[in-house]
Amino acid sequence: MKVGLHFLSTGVSFSDRYLTPIPDPRLYKDASTILTHDIDAQQDPIPCASYEPGFPERQHPGGHYRGNGVDLQIDQEVISYGNYSKTPPYRFTQCQRGAFGTGRRQHRKGATISHLRRSYSFFMPDPSTTLGDEIAARIADIVEYCHCDMLYFDGAERLQGDHWYYNPKLVASFYRQISPARRNHILYQASSISHYSWHQLSRYACADGYQDIKDNVNHASTQYPARFNDFMPLDIGWYGIG
């Protein structure tokens, strides 16, 4: 029997010290606007200078798991909002101030309002900073301690920017942190690959979390020829037991 580690490679959880009580500046933000008035620690709505498409207008119908999240950051406070007006006066409404234990705070006019991007409900590290390598090093400690034989990089398809660039950057960050004595004896698998991560990954999964194996394999079989043409072995995926 061998040991495999299947983990969400792009996720920062709600109780993680990278988020609470003070958000790490290296969390990924994909949109910003400006606070137009001073606000106290209780105010709702929160006025802003413009409508920026990177901020969702409201929660995705599929919830945080499917959407990009409705969380913004002003200074060191995280605020979850219910709606974002697309026309003047621009503002965030139905706000939960001091979300995730960050604490309610006063903010001055001109402060930057940033959208904290989520992926599969969790917040994301910005791999263009040192945070990606820092998290990879912590996972590598677990790999070394447990003598893991396999790593599965879940969430490797929902990244910021160009997939061809960030997908192999993600995989390589973990590979580099594992000791040379172990890293070339591990089976690496991911939920997504690119032409530049192909040489680092040994296998591709066609599903994750499905309960209807037959339905998924029939659907996923359309991907098989392309993967086989890339000499990429596949398994039938990961399935939940209903």
C-alpha positions as a Python dict, from the first residue, in 0.01 Angstrom:
ca = {
    (1, 'M'): (0, 0, 0),
    (2, 'K'): (125, 349, -91),
    (3, 'V'): (35, 692, 43),
    (4, 'G'): (-106, 967, -177),
    (5, 'L'): (-183, 1328, -87),
    (6, 'H'): (-485, 1479, -267),
    (7, 'F'): (-512, 1848, -177),
    (8, 'L'): (-653, 2174, -307),
    (9, 'S'): (-330, 2328, -429),
    (10, 'T'): (-466, 2684, -468),
    (11, 'G'): (-672, 2722, -150),
    (12, 'V'): (-636, 2933, 165),
    (13, 'S'): (-904, 2837, 419),
    (14, 'F'): (-1118, 3074, 626),
    (15, 'S'): (-935, 3009, 953),
    (16, 'D'): (-587, 3019, 802),
    (17, 'R'): (-339, 3268, 946),
    (18, 'Y'): (-283, 3397, 592),
    (19, 'L'): (-638, 3537, 610),
    (20, 'T'): (-714, 3605, 976),
    (21, 'P'): (-682, 3812, 1187),
    (22, 'I'): (-479, 4020, 938),
    (23, 'P'): (-499, 3930, 566),
    (24, 'D'): (-165, 3853, 409),
    (25, 'P'): (-88, 4112, 136),
    (26, 'R'): (11, 3824, -94),
    (27, 'L'): (-344, 3691, -129),
    (28, 'Y'): (-465, 3719, -487),
    (29, 'K'): (-674, 4024, -576),
    (30, 'D'): (-820, 4065, -924),
    (31, 'A'): (-1001, 4402, -916),
    (32, 'S'): (-989, 4731, -729),
    (33, 'T'): (-1171, 5061, -685),
    (34, 'I'): (-1147, 5356, -444),
    (35, 'L'): (-1340, 5443, -129),
    (36, 'T'): (-1510, 5780, -188),
    (37, 'H'): (-1591, 5877, 175),
    (38, 'D'): (-1458, 5814, 523),
    (39, 'I'): (-1646, 5524, 682),
    (40, 'D'): (-1675, 5409, 1042),
    (41, 'A'): (-1657, 5051, 1166),
    (42, 'Q'): (-2033, 4993, 1125),
    (43, 'Q'): (-2124, 5160, 797),
    (44, 'D'): (-2322, 4982, 528),
    (45, 'P'): (-2339, 5056, 236),
    (46, 'I'): (-1980, 5123, 139),
    (47, 'P'): (-1941, 5391, -133),
    (48, 'C'): (-1687, 5350, -412),
    (49, 'A'): (-1564, 5545, -712),
    (50, 'S'): (-1651, 5314, -1001),
    (51, 'Y'): (-1798, 4989, -1125),
    (52, 'E'): (-1525, 4734, -1192),
    (53, 'P'): (-1626, 4405, -1362),
    (54, 'G'): (-1385, 4202, -1148),
    (55, 'F'): (-1620, 4249, -853),
    (56, 'P'): (-1922, 4017, -889),
    (57, 'E'): (-2251, 4206, -857),
    (58, 'R'): (-2381, 3937, -623),
    (59, 'Q'): (-2314, 3583, -511),
    (60, 'H'): (-2296, 3325, -792),
    (61, 'P'): (-2610, 3105, -809),
    (62, 'G'): (-2383, 2809, -740),
    (63, 'G'): (-2245, 2977, -428),
    (64, 'H'): (-1880, 3036, -344),
    (65, 'Y'): (-1786, 2697, -488),
    (66, 'R'): (-1881, 2801, -842),
    (67, 'G'): (-1825, 3175, -820),
    (68, 'N'): (-1528, 3402, -753),
    (69, 'G'): (-1656, 3518, -415),
    (70, 'V'): (-1809, 3843, -289),
    (71, 'D'): (-1535, 3949, -50),
    (72, 'L'): (-1345, 4275, -54),
    (73, 'Q'): (-1053, 4406, 144),
    (74, 'I'): (-1000, 4761, 269),
    (75, 'D'): (-674, 4810, 457),
    (76, 'Q'): (-665, 4511, 697),
    (77, 'E'): (-1040, 4442, 706),
    (78, 'V'): (-1220, 4182, 495),
    (79, 'I'): (-1584, 4258, 415),
    (80, 'S'): (-1835, 4020, 253),
    (81, 'Y'): (-2106, 4198, 54),
    (82, 'G'): (-2447, 4104, -84),
    (83, 'N'): (-2476, 4338, -383),
    (84, 'Y'): (-2258, 4573, -588),
    (85, 'S'): (-2430, 4850, -784),
    (86, 'K'): (-2354, 4863, -1155),
    (87, 'T'): (-2479, 5222, -1194),
    (88, 'P'): (-2418, 5539, -987),
    (89, 'P'): (-2409, 5579, -696),
    (90, 'Y'): (-2159, 5292, -695),
    (91, 'R'): (-2157, 5106, -365),
    (92, 'F'): (-2138, 4771, -191),
    (93, 'T'): (-2446, 4682, 13),
    (94, 'Q'): (-2561, 4413, 261),
    (95, 'C'): (-2209, 4409, 402),
    (96, 'Q'): (-2075, 4181, 671),
    (97, 'R'): (-1806, 4393, 830),
    (98, 'G'): (-1494, 4236, 984),
    (99, 'A'): (-1550, 3904, 809),
    (100, 'F'): (-1335, 3600, 898),
    (101, 'G'): (-1226, 3752, 1227),
    (102, 'T'): (-1042, 4044, 1067),
    (103, 'G'): (-1220, 4301, 1284),
    (104, 'R'): (-1431, 4604, 1199),
    (105, 'R'): (-1225, 4915, 1129),
    (106, 'Q'): (-1256, 5277, 1025),
    (107, 'H'): (-1128, 5366, 679),
    (108, 'R'): (-1037, 5695, 515),
    (109, 'K'): (-1153, 5832, 183),
    (110, 'G'): (-913, 5726, -94),
    (111, 'A'): (-839, 5383, 51),
    (112, 'T'): (-811, 5101, -202),
    (113, 'I'): (-1097, 4851, -215),
    (114, 'S'): (-975, 4518, -356),
    (115, 'H'): (-1165, 4205, -456),
    (116, 'L'): (-1026, 3890, -293),
    (117, 'R'): (-1065, 3618, -554),
    (118, 'R'): (-1191, 3275, -448),
    (119, 'S'): (-1149, 2937, -614),
    (120, 'Y'): (-1376, 2651, -509),
    (121, 'S'): (-1483, 2854, -203),
    (122, 'F'): (-1128, 2915, -77),
    (123, 'F'): (-911, 3224, -110),
    (124, 'M'): (-611, 3212, -341),
    (125, 'P'): (-240, 3283, -296),
    (126, 'D'): (-84, 3502, -562),
    (127, 'P'): (187, 3283, -721),
    (128, 'S'): (357, 3595, -858),
    (129, 'T'): (460, 3660, -495),
    (130, 'T'): (655, 3449, -249),
    (131, 'L'): (335, 3308, -95),
    (132, 'G'): (302, 3023, -347),
    (133, 'D'): (650, 2892, -268),
    (134, 'E'): (594, 2940, 105),
    (135, 'I'): (279, 2725, 101),
    (136, 'A'): (451, 2468, -121),
    (137, 'A'): (733, 2442, 134),
    (138, 'R'): (484, 2364, 411),
    (139, 'I'): (320, 2092, 201),
    (140, 'A'): (666, 1956, 119),
    (141, 'D'): (731, 1915, 492),
    (142, 'I'): (422, 1690, 512),
    (143, 'V'): (534, 1496, 204),
    (144, 'E'): (875, 1434, 357),
    (145, 'Y'): (743, 1342, 701),
    (146, 'C'): (476, 1103, 568),
    (147, 'H'): (693, 963, 287),
    (148, 'C'): (418, 1032, 35),
    (149, 'D'): (430, 836, -290),
    (150, 'M'): (186, 1054, -487),
    (151, 'L'): (72, 1417, -504),
    (152, 'Y'): (-253, 1521, -668),
    (153, 'F'): (-277, 1894, -742),
    (154, 'D'): (-648, 1962, -720),
    (155, 'G'): (-776, 2300, -837),
    (156, 'A'): (-495, 2337, -1091),
    (157, 'E'): (-744, 2452, -1356),
    (158, 'R'): (-889, 2758, -1177),
    (159, 'L'): (-596, 2997, -1169),
    (160, 'Q'): (-546, 3362, -1243),
    (161, 'G'): (-401, 3477, -1573),
    (162, 'D'): (-288, 3252, -1856),
    (163, 'H'): (-334, 2883, -1778),
    (164, 'W'): (-31, 2782, -1988),
    (165, 'Y'): (189, 2989, -1756),
    (166, 'Y'): (36, 2954, -1408),
    (167, 'N'): (-41, 2581, -1426),
    (168, 'P'): (323, 2470, -1466),
    (169, 'K'): (436, 2746, -1226),
    (170, 'L'): (209, 2595, -962),
    (171, 'V'): (333, 2239, -1016),
    (172, 'A'): (698, 2345, -1030),
    (173, 'S'): (671, 2537, -703),
    (174, 'F'): (586, 2213, -517),
    (175, 'Y'): (838, 2004, -709),
    (176, 'R'): (1124, 2238, -617),
    (177, 'Q'): (1040, 2231, -246),
    (178, 'I'): (1060, 1852, -215),
    (179, 'S'): (1407, 1711, -151),
    (180, 'P'): (1597, 1575, -455),
    (181, 'A'): (1611, 1234, -286),
    (182, 'R'): (1231, 1206, -286),
    (183, 'R'): (1085, 1429, -558),
    (184, 'N'): (1185, 1207, -850),
    (185, 'H'): (1023, 903, -687),
    (186, 'I'): (675, 1053, -655),
    (187, 'L'): (383, 1015, -894),
    (188, 'Y'): (253, 1364, -977),
    (189, 'Q'): (-103, 1406, -1096),
    (190, 'A'): (-321, 1712, -1143),
    (191, 'S'): (-674, 1817, -1228),
    (192, 'S'): (-537, 2013, -1525),
    (193, 'I'): (-223, 2019, -1736),
    (194, 'S'): (-64, 2246, -1994),
    (195, 'H'): (207, 2192, -2254),
    (196, 'Y'): (457, 2326, -2001),
    (197, 'S'): (354, 2105, -1709),
    (198, 'W'): (331, 1790, -1924),
    (199, 'H'): (687, 1680, -1840),
    (200, 'Q'): (626, 1717, -1465),
    (201, 'L'): (302, 1518, -1442),
    (202, 'S'): (277, 1141, -1468),
    (203, 'R'): (-98, 1093, -1492),
    (204, 'Y'): (-424, 1278, -1554),
    (205, 'A'): (-758, 1218, -1381),
    (206, 'C'): (-1081, 1248, -1575),
    (207, 'A'): (-1305, 1327, -1275),
    (208, 'D'): (-1312, 1448, -918),
    (209, 'G'): (-1598, 1399, -676),
    (210, 'Y'): (-1850, 1240, -911),
    (211, 'Q'): (-2087, 972, -786),
    (212, 'D'): (-2210, 841, -1122),
    (213, 'I'): (-1901, 661, -1252),
    (214, 'K'): (-2057, 535, -1576),
    (215, 'D'): (-2197, 874, -1675),
    (216, 'N'): (-1869, 1050, -1613),
    (217, 'V'): (-1651, 794, -1788),
    (218, 'N'): (-1879, 813, -2094),
    (219, 'H'): (-1846, 1192, -2092),
    (220, 'A'): (-1474, 1200, -2015),
    (221, 'S'): (-1392, 943, -2282),
    (222, 'T'): (-1410, 1225, -2537),
    (223, 'Q'): (-1088, 1359, -2381),
    (224, 'Y'): (-901, 1032, -2399),
    (225, 'P'): (-764, 1056, -2756),
    (226, 'A'): (-606, 1396, -2693),
    (227, 'R'): (-444, 1277, -2371),
    (228, 'F'): (-319, 956, -2528),
    (229, 'N'): (-172, 1156, -2818),
    (230, 'D'): (30, 1342, -2555),
    (231, 'F'): (142, 1008, -2406),
    (232, 'M'): (-46, 1099, -2089),
    (233, 'P'): (-193, 801, -1896),
    (234, 'L'): (-536, 850, -1741),
    (235, 'D'): (-725, 697, -1454),
    (236, 'I'): (-1104, 700, -1417),
    (237, 'G'): (-1090, 970, -1151),
    (238, 'W'): (-1194, 1031, -794),
    (239, 'Y'): (-1549, 946, -687),
    (240, 'G'): (-1764, 1014, -385),
    (241, 'I'): (-1960, 736, -224),
    (242, 'G'): (-2329, 831, -206),
}
